[in-house]
Short mmCIF file of C-alpha atoms in Angstrom, two decimals:
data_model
loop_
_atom_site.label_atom_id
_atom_site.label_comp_id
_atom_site.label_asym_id
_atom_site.label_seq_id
_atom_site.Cartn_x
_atom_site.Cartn_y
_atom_site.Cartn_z
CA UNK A 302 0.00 0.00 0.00
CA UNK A 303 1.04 3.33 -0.96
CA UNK A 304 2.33 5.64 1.83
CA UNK A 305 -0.52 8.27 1.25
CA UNK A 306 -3.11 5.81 1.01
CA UNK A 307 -1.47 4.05 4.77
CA UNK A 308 -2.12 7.63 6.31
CA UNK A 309 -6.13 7.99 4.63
CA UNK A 310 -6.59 4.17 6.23
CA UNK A 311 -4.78 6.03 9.18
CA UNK A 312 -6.83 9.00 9.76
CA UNK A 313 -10.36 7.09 9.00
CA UNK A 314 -9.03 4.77 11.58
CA UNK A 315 -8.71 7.44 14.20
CA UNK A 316 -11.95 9.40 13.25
CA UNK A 317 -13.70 6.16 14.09
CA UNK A 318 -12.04 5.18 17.09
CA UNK A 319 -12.75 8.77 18.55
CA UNK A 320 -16.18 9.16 17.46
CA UNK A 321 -15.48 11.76 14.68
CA UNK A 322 -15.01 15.34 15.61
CA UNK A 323 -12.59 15.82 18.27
CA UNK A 324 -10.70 13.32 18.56
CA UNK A 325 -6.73 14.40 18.91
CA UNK A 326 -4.16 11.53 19.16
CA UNK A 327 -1.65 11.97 22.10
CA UNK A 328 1.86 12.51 20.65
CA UNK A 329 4.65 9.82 22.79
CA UNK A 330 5.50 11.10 25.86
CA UNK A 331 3.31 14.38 25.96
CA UNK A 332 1.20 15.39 29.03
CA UNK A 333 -2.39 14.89 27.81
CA UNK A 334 -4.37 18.07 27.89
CA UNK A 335 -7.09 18.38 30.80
CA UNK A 336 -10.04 19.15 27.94
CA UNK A 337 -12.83 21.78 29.49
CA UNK A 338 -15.91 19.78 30.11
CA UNK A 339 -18.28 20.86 32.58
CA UNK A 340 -20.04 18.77 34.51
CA UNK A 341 -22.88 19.04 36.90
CA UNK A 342 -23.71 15.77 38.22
CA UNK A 343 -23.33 15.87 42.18
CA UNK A 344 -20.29 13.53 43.27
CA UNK A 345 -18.61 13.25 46.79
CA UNK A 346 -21.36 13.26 48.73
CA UNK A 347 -21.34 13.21 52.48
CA UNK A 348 -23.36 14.20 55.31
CA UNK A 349 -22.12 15.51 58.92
CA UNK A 350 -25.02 16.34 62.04
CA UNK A 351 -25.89 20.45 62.18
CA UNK A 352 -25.80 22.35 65.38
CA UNK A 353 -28.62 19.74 66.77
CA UNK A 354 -29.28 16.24 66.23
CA UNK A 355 -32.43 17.29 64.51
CA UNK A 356 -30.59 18.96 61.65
CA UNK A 357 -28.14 17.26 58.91
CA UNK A 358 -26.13 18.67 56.25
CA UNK A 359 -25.72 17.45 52.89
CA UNK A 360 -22.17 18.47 50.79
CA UNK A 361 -21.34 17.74 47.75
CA UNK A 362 -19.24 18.38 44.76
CA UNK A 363 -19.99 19.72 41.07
CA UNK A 364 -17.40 20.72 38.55
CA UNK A 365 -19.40 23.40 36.93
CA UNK A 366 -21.31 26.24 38.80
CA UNK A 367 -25.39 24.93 38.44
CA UNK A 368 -25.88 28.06 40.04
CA UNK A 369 -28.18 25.92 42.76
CA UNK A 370 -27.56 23.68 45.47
CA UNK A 371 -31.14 21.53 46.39
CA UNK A 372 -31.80 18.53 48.11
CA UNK A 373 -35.07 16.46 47.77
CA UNK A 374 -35.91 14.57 50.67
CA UNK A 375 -38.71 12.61 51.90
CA UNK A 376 -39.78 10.96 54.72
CA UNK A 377 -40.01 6.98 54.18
CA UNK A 378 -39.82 6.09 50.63
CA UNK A 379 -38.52 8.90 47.86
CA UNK A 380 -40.29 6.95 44.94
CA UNK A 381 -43.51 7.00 46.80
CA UNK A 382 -43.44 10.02 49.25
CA UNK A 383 -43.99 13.53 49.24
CA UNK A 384 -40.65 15.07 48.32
CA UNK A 385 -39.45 18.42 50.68
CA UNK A 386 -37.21 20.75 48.29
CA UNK A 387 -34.56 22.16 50.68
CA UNK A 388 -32.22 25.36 49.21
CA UNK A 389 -28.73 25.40 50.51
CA UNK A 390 -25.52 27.50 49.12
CA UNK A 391 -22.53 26.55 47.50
CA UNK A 392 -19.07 28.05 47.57
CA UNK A 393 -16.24 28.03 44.38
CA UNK A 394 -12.99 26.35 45.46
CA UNK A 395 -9.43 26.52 44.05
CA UNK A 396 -7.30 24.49 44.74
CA UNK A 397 -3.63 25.80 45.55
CA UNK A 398 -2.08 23.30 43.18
CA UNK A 399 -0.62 24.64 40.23
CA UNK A 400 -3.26 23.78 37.82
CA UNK A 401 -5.48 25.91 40.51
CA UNK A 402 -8.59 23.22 39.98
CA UNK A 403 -11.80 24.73 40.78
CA UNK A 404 -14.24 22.36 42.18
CA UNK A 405 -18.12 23.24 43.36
CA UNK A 406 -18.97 22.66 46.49
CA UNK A 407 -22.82 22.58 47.74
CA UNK A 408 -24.07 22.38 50.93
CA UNK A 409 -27.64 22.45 52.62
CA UNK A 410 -28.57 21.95 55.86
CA UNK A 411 -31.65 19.75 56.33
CA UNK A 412 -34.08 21.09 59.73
CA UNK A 413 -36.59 20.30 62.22
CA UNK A 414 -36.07 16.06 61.10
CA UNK A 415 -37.99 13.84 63.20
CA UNK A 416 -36.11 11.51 65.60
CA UNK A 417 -35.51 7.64 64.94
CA UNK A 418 -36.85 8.63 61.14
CA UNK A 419 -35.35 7.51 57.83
CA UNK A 420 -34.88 9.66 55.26
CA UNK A 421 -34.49 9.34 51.43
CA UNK A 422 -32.71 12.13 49.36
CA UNK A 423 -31.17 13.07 46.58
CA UNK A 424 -29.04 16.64 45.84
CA UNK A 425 -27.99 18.59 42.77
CA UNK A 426 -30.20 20.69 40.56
CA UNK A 427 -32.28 20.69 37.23
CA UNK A 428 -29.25 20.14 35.64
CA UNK A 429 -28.35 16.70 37.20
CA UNK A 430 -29.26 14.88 40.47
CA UNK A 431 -27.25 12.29 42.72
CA UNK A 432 -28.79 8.90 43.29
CA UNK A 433 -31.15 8.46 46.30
CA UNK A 434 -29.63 8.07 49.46
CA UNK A 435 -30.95 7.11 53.09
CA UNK A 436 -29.62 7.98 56.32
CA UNK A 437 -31.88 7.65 59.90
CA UNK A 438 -31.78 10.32 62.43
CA UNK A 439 -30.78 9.46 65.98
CA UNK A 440 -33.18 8.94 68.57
CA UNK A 441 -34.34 11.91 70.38
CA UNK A 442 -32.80 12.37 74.27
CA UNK A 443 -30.00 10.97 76.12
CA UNK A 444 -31.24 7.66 76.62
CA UNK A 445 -30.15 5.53 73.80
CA UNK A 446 -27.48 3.62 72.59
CA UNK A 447 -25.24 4.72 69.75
CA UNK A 448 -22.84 2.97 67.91
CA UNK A 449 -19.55 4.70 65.95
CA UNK A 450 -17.00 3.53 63.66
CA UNK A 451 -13.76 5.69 64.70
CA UNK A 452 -10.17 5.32 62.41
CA UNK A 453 -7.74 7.83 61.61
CA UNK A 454 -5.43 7.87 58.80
CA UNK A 455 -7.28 6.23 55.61
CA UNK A 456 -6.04 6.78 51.97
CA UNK A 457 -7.23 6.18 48.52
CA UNK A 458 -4.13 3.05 48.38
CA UNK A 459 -4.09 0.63 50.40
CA UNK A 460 -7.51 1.43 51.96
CA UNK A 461 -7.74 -1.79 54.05
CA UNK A 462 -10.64 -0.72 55.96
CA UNK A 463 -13.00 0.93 53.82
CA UNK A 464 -14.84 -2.37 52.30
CA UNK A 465 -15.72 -3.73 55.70
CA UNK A 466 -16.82 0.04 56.90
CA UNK A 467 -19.03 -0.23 53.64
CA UNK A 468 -20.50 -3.61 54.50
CA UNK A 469 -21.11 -2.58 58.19
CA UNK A 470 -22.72 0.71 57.09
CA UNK A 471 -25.30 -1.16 54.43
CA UNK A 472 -25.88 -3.02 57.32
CA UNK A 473 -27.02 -0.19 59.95
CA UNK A 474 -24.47 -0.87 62.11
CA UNK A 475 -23.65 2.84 63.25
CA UNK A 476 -25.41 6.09 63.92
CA UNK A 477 -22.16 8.34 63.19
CA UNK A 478 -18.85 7.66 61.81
CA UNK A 479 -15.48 9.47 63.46
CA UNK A 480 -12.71 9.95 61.07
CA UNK A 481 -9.71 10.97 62.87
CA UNK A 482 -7.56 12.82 60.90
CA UNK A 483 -5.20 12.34 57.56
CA UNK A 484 -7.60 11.55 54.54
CA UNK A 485 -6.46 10.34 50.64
CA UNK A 486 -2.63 10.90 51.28
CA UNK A 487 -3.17 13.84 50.47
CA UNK A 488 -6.26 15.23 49.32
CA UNK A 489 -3.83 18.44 47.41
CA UNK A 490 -2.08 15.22 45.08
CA UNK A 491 -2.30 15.61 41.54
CA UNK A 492 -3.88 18.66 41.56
CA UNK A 493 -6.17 18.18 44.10
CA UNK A 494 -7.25 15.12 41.78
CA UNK A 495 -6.74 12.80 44.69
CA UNK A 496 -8.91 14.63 47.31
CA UNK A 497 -11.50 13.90 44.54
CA UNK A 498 -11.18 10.27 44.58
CA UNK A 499 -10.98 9.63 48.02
CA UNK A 500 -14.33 12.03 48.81
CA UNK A 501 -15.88 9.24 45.93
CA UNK A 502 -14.53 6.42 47.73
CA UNK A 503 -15.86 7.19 51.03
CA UNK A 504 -19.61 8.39 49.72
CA UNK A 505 -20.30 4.92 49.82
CA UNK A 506 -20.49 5.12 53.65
CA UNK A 507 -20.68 8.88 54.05
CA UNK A 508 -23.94 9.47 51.80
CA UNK A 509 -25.70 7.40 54.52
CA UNK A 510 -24.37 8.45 57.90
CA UNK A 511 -22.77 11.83 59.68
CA UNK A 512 -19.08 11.62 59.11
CA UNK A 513 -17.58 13.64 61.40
CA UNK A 514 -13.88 14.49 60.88
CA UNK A 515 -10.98 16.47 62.52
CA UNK A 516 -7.55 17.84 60.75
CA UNK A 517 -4.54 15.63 60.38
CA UNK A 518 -0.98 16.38 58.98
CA UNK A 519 -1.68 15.29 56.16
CA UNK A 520 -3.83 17.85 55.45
CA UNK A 521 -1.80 20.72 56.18
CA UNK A 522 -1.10 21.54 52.50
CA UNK A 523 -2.71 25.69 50.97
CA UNK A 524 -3.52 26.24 55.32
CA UNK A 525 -5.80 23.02 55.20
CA UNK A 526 -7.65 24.55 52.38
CA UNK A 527 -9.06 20.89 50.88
CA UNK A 528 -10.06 20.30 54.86
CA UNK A 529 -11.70 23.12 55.19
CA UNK A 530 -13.73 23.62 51.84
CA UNK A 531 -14.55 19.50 51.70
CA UNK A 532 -16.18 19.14 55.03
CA UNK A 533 -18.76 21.32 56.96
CA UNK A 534 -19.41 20.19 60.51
CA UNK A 535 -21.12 21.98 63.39
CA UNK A 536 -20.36 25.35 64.23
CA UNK A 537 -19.06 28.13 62.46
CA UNK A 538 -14.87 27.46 63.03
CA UNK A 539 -13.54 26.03 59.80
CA UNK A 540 -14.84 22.36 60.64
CA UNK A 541 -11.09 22.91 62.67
CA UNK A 542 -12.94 22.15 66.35
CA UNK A 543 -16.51 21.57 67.24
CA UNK A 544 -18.61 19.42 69.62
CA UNK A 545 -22.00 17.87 69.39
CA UNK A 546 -23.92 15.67 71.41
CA UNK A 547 -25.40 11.76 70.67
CA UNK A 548 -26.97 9.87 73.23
CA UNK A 549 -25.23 9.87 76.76
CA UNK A 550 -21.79 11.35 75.21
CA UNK A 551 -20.38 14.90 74.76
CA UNK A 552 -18.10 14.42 71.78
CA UNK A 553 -15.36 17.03 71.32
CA UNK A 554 -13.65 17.37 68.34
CA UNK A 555 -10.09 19.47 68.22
CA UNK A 556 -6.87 20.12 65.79
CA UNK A 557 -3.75 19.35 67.68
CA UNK A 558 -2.16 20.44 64.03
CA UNK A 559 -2.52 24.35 65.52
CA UNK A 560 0.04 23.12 67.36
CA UNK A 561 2.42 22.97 64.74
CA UNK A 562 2.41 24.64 61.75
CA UNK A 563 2.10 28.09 63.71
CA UNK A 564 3.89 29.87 60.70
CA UNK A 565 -0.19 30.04 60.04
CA UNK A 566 -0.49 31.56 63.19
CA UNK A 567 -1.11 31.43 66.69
CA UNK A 568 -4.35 32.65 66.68
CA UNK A 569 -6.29 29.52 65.81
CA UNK A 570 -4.10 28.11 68.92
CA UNK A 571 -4.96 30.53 71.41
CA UNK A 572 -9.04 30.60 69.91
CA UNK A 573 -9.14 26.59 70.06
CA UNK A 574 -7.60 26.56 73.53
CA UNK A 575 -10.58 29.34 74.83
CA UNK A 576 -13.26 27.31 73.23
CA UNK A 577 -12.06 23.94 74.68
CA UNK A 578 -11.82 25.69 78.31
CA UNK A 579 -15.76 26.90 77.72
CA UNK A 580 -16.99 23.85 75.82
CA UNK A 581 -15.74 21.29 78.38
CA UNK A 582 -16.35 23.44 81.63
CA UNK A 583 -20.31 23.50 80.16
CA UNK A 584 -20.12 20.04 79.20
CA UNK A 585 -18.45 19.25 83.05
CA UNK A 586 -20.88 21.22 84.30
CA UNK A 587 -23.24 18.95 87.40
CA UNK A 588 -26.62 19.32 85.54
CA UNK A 589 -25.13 18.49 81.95
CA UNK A 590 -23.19 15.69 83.47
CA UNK A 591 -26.35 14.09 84.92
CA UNK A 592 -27.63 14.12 81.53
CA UNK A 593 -24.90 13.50 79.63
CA UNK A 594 -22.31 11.65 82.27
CA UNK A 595 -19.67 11.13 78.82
CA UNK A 596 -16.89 13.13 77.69
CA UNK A 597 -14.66 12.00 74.76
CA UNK A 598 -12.37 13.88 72.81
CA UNK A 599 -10.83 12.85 69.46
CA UNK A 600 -7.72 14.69 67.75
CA UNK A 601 -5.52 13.36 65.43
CA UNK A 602 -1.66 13.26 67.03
CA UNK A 603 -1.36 11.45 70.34
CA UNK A 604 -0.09 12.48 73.66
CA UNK A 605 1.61 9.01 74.03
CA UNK A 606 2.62 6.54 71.97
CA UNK A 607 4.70 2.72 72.06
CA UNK A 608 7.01 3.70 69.10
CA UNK A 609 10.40 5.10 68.27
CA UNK A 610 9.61 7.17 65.04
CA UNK A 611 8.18 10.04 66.83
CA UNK A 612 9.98 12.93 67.91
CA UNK A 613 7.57 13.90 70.79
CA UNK A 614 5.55 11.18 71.94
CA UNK A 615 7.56 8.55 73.23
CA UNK A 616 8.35 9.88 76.87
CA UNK A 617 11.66 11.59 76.16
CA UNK A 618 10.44 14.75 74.67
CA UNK A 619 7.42 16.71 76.00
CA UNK A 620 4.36 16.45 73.78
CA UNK A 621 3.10 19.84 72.69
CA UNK A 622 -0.21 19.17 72.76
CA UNK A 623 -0.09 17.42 76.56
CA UNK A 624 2.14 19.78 77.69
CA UNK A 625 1.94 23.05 75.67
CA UNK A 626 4.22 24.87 73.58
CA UNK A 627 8.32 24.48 73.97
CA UNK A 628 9.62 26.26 76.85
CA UNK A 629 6.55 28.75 77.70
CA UNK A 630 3.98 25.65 78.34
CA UNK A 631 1.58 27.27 77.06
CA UNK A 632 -2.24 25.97 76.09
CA UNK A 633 -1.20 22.13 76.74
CA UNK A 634 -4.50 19.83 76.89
CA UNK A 635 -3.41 17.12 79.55
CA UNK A 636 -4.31 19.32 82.29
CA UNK A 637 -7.13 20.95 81.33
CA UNK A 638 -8.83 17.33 80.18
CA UNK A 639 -7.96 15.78 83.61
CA UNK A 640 -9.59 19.06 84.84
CA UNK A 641 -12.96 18.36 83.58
CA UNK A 642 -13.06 14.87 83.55
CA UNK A 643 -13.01 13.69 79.75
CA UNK A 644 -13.58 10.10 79.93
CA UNK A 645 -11.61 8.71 77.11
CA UNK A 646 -9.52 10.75 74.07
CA UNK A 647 -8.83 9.10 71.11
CA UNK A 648 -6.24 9.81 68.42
CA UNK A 649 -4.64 8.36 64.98
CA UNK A 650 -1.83 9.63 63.27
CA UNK A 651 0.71 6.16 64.51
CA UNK A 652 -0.13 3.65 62.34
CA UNK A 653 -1.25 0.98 64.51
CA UNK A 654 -4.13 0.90 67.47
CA UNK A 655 -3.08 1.06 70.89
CA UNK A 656 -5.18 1.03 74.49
CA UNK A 657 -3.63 2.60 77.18
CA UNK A 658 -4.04 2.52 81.20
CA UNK A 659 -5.63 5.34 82.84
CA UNK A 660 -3.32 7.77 82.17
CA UNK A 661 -1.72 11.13 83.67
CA UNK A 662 1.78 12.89 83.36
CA UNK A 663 3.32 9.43 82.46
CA UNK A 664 1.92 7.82 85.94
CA UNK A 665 -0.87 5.03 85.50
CA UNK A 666 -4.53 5.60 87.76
CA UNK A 667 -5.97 2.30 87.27
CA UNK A 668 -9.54 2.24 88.54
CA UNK A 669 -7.94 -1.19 90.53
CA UNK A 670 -5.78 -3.63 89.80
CA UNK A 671 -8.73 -6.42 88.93
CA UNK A 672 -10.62 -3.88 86.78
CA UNK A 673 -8.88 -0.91 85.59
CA UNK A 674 -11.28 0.44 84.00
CA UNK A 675 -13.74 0.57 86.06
CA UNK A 676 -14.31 4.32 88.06
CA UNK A 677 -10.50 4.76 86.38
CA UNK A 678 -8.75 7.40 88.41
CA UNK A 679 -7.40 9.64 84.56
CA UNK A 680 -8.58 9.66 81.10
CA UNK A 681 -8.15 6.46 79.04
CA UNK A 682 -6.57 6.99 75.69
CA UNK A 683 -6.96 4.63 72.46
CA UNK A 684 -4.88 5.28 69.18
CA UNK A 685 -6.72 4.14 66.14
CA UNK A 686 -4.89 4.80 63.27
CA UNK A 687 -4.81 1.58 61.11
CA UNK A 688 -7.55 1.91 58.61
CA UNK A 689 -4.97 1.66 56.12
CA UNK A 690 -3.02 4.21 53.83
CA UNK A 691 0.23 3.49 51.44
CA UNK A 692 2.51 4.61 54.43
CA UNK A 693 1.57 1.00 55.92
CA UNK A 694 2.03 0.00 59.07
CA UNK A 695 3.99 0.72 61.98
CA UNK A 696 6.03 -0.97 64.11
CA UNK A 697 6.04 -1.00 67.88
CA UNK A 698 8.80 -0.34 70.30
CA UNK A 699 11.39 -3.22 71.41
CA UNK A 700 10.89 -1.87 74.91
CA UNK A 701 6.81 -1.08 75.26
CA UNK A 702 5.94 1.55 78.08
CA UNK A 703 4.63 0.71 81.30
CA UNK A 704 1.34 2.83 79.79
CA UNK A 705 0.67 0.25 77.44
CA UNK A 706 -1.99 -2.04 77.70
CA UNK A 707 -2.38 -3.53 74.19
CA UNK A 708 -1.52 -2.81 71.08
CA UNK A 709 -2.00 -4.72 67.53
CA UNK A 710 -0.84 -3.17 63.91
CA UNK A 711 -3.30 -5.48 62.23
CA UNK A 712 -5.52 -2.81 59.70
CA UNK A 713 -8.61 -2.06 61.13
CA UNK A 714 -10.75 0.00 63.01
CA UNK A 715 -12.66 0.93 66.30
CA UNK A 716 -16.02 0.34 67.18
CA UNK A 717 -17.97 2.25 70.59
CA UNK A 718 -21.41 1.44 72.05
CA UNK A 719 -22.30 4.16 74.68
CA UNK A 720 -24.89 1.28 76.41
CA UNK A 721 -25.66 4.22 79.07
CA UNK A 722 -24.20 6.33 81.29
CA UNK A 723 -22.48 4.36 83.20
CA UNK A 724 -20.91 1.52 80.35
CA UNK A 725 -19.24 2.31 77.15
CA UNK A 726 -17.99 -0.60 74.90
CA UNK A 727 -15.03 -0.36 72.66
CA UNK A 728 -14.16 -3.23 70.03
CA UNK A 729 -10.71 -3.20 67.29
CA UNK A 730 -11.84 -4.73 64.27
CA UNK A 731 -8.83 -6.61 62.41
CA UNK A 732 -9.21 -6.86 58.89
CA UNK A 733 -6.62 -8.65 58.50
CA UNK A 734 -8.39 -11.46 60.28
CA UNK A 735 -11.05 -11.30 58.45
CA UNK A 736 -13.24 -8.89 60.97
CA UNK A 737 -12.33 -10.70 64.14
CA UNK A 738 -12.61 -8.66 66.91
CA UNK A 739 -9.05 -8.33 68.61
CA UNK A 740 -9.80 -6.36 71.69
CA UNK A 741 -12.39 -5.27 73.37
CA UNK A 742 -12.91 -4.17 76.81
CA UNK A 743 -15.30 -2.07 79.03
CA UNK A 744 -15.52 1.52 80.18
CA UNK A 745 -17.33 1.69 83.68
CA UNK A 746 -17.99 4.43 85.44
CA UNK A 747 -20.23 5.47 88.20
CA UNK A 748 -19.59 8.71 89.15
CA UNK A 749 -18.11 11.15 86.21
CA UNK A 750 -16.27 14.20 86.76
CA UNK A 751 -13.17 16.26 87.61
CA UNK A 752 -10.24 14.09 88.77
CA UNK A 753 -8.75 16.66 90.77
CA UNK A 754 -10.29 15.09 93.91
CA UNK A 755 -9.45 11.15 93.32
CA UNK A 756 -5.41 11.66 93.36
#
């Protein structure tokens, strides 16, 4: 064949494999071109609880501007059902990448729901709608039951944890799911391309129940700008700290990473540490106690930890977040959590879960020797930061601390029943064994408070 009529066959070749007009083959070793198409089909969607348990908030990401941000609900079945058109707002965001993506992202907050009730929903606009989702409010009062999921540090690789979570979550295992920290690794990759994936990845659980989330390292990237424009939890502080209550616990969420990447500034420090001293004394306070005997806290780096790698955790440096800032001791949080009693704190960021004895200024206040953790005399801490990520695991010390109770680097995650308010349960699912449960123990408590007066 001639070599004019080899580039005709060529060319008709091409036109057919691209469908005609359009279609541009990629030259050998060129960076394809991102080509301009704009879509408005809702993706990444999640939902987190409002400022009550009666309200919930729907996000979610476009790539064009619809110029609306609605969510049909209904109560019971959306096929059958009166739909409820709810308006929220959306906000353009850039990333900081060099490609400077820009990204849609839609929120609306759903009111006045009716407790114990599932709902049906779908978001977008005229332009093009999400699939239907459920989710089921929580009961109404203190005197329930609920169950959470809690993990820290999940990527897009290596996400050992995320097909059991979706299982568990089709199942109506939990009423909230706790994410502690350090999400996609990182969610600014690729452009921000990454953060994209990872927000599709976990819709599969977070369409259908409140995922509530705090800051990692890992997010630090453009001042947290992916954290902050991706998630919208209670309050009005950046989704950076926040508290809400569910059942007979006060959960309080913080950033311990205003701890160290001041070159942002100190003021986010010095406005977290006020709003922890006011959240917890309210939440410590006798009457809200008697409702609401629980305090747990969850932020992403530890005070302690049973491994070498870290620079501040081990025992041989001072923690900044337990003991404040270098030298001036400034805003540290072991003292003012002793202070008003939080219960248990849990963290991520080490790659492995670990339980700890009562714990206080490196001395261990076992309730007794025979049960711990039973009326425990300092807050118990758990590290649950396994879910699985392409940093992989973590190993443990040669020489464990004496605050060490257990510890496994199987992938996984944590599971909490608040029964009442007196009995917590906490399970560590392994997935590497298939979902067996590896620990589990009891929190008991009859009397919740300051410890001040038990040393």
């Amino acid at each position: 064949m001639q070599p004019l009529h080899q580039l005709l066959l060529l060319t008709s070749l091409l036109l057919v494999a691209g469908g005609g007009i359009g279609f541009i083959p990629q030259v050998l070793g060129a960076e394809p071109e991102e080509v301009n198409i704009v879509h408005y089909q809702p993706e990444q969607v999640h939902l987190a609880f409002g400022d009550s348990l009666r309200e919930i908030t729907v996000t979610w990401s476009t790539r064009g501007s619809p110029n609306a941000s609605l969510v049909n609900y209904a109560r019971g079945a959306y096929a059958k059902d009166k739909l409820t058109v709810v308006k929220g707002t959306w906000q353009r965001f850039v990333d900081g990448g060099r490609k400077a993506r820009r990204q849609y992202v839609h929120n609306v907050m759903l009111r006045d729901l009716q407790p114990d009730t599932r709902y049906e929903y779908s978001c977008g606009s005229e332009l093009g709608w999400s699939p239907v989702f459920s989710f089921k409010t929580p009961p109404a009062g203190e005197n329930w039951s609920p169950s959470l999921a809690i993990f820290g540090d999940m990527g897009n690789e290596n996400a050992q944890s995320l097909g059991r979570l979706q299982q568990d979550t089709e199942q109506g295992m939990y009423d909230a799911i706790i994410h502690v920290g350090d999400f996609a690794y990182d969610m600014d990759t690729d452009n921000a391309a990454v953060g994209d994936a990872f927000m599709r990845q976990i819709e599969t659980v977070a369409a259908y129940v409140p995922y509530m989330v705090c800051p990692g390292n890992h997010e630090e990237k453009y001042n947290f700008s992916n954290y902050r424009a991706r998630f919208n939890m209670p309050g009005e502080t950046d989704s950076l700290w926040y508290s809400f209550d569910l059942g007979p616990v006060h959960f309080v969420s913080f950033s311990t990473e205003v701890y160290y990447f001041l070159n942002y500034g100190v003021k986010l420090l010095t406005k977290q540490f006020e709003w922890l001293e006011r959240d917890l004394a309210e939440a410590n306070l006798p009457e809200n106690r008697a409702k609401r005997p629980w305090i747990i806290t969850y932020g992403h780096r530890p005070m302690y930890c049973s491994d070498e790698k870290e620079y501040d955790c081990d025992g041989k440096l001072e923690t900044y977040i337990r003991q404040g800032l270098p030298l001036v001791k400034w805003f540290g949080l072991e003292d003012l959590f002793y202070k008003h009693g939080v219960d248990v704190e849990i963290f991520a960021h080490e790659h492995f879960y670990t339980r700890l004895w009562p714990i206080y200024d490196f001395k261990v206040y076992n309730g007794s020797a025979q049960q711990p953790y039973t009326n425990a005399k300092a807050p118990i801490q758990i590290i649950t930061g396994s879910a699985g990520c392409k940093e992989a695991r973590e190993p443990f010390s040669n020489d464990l601390p004496a605050w060490n109770a257990f510890h496994s680097n199987d992938y996984g995650y944590t599971r909490l029943k608040a029964h009442n308010g007196t009995h917590l349960h906490f399970e560590q699912v392994s997935d590497d064994k298939d979902g067996d449960i590896v620990d589990s123990f009891w929190v008991i408590k009859d009397k919740h408070g300051s410890y001040g007066s038990s040393h």
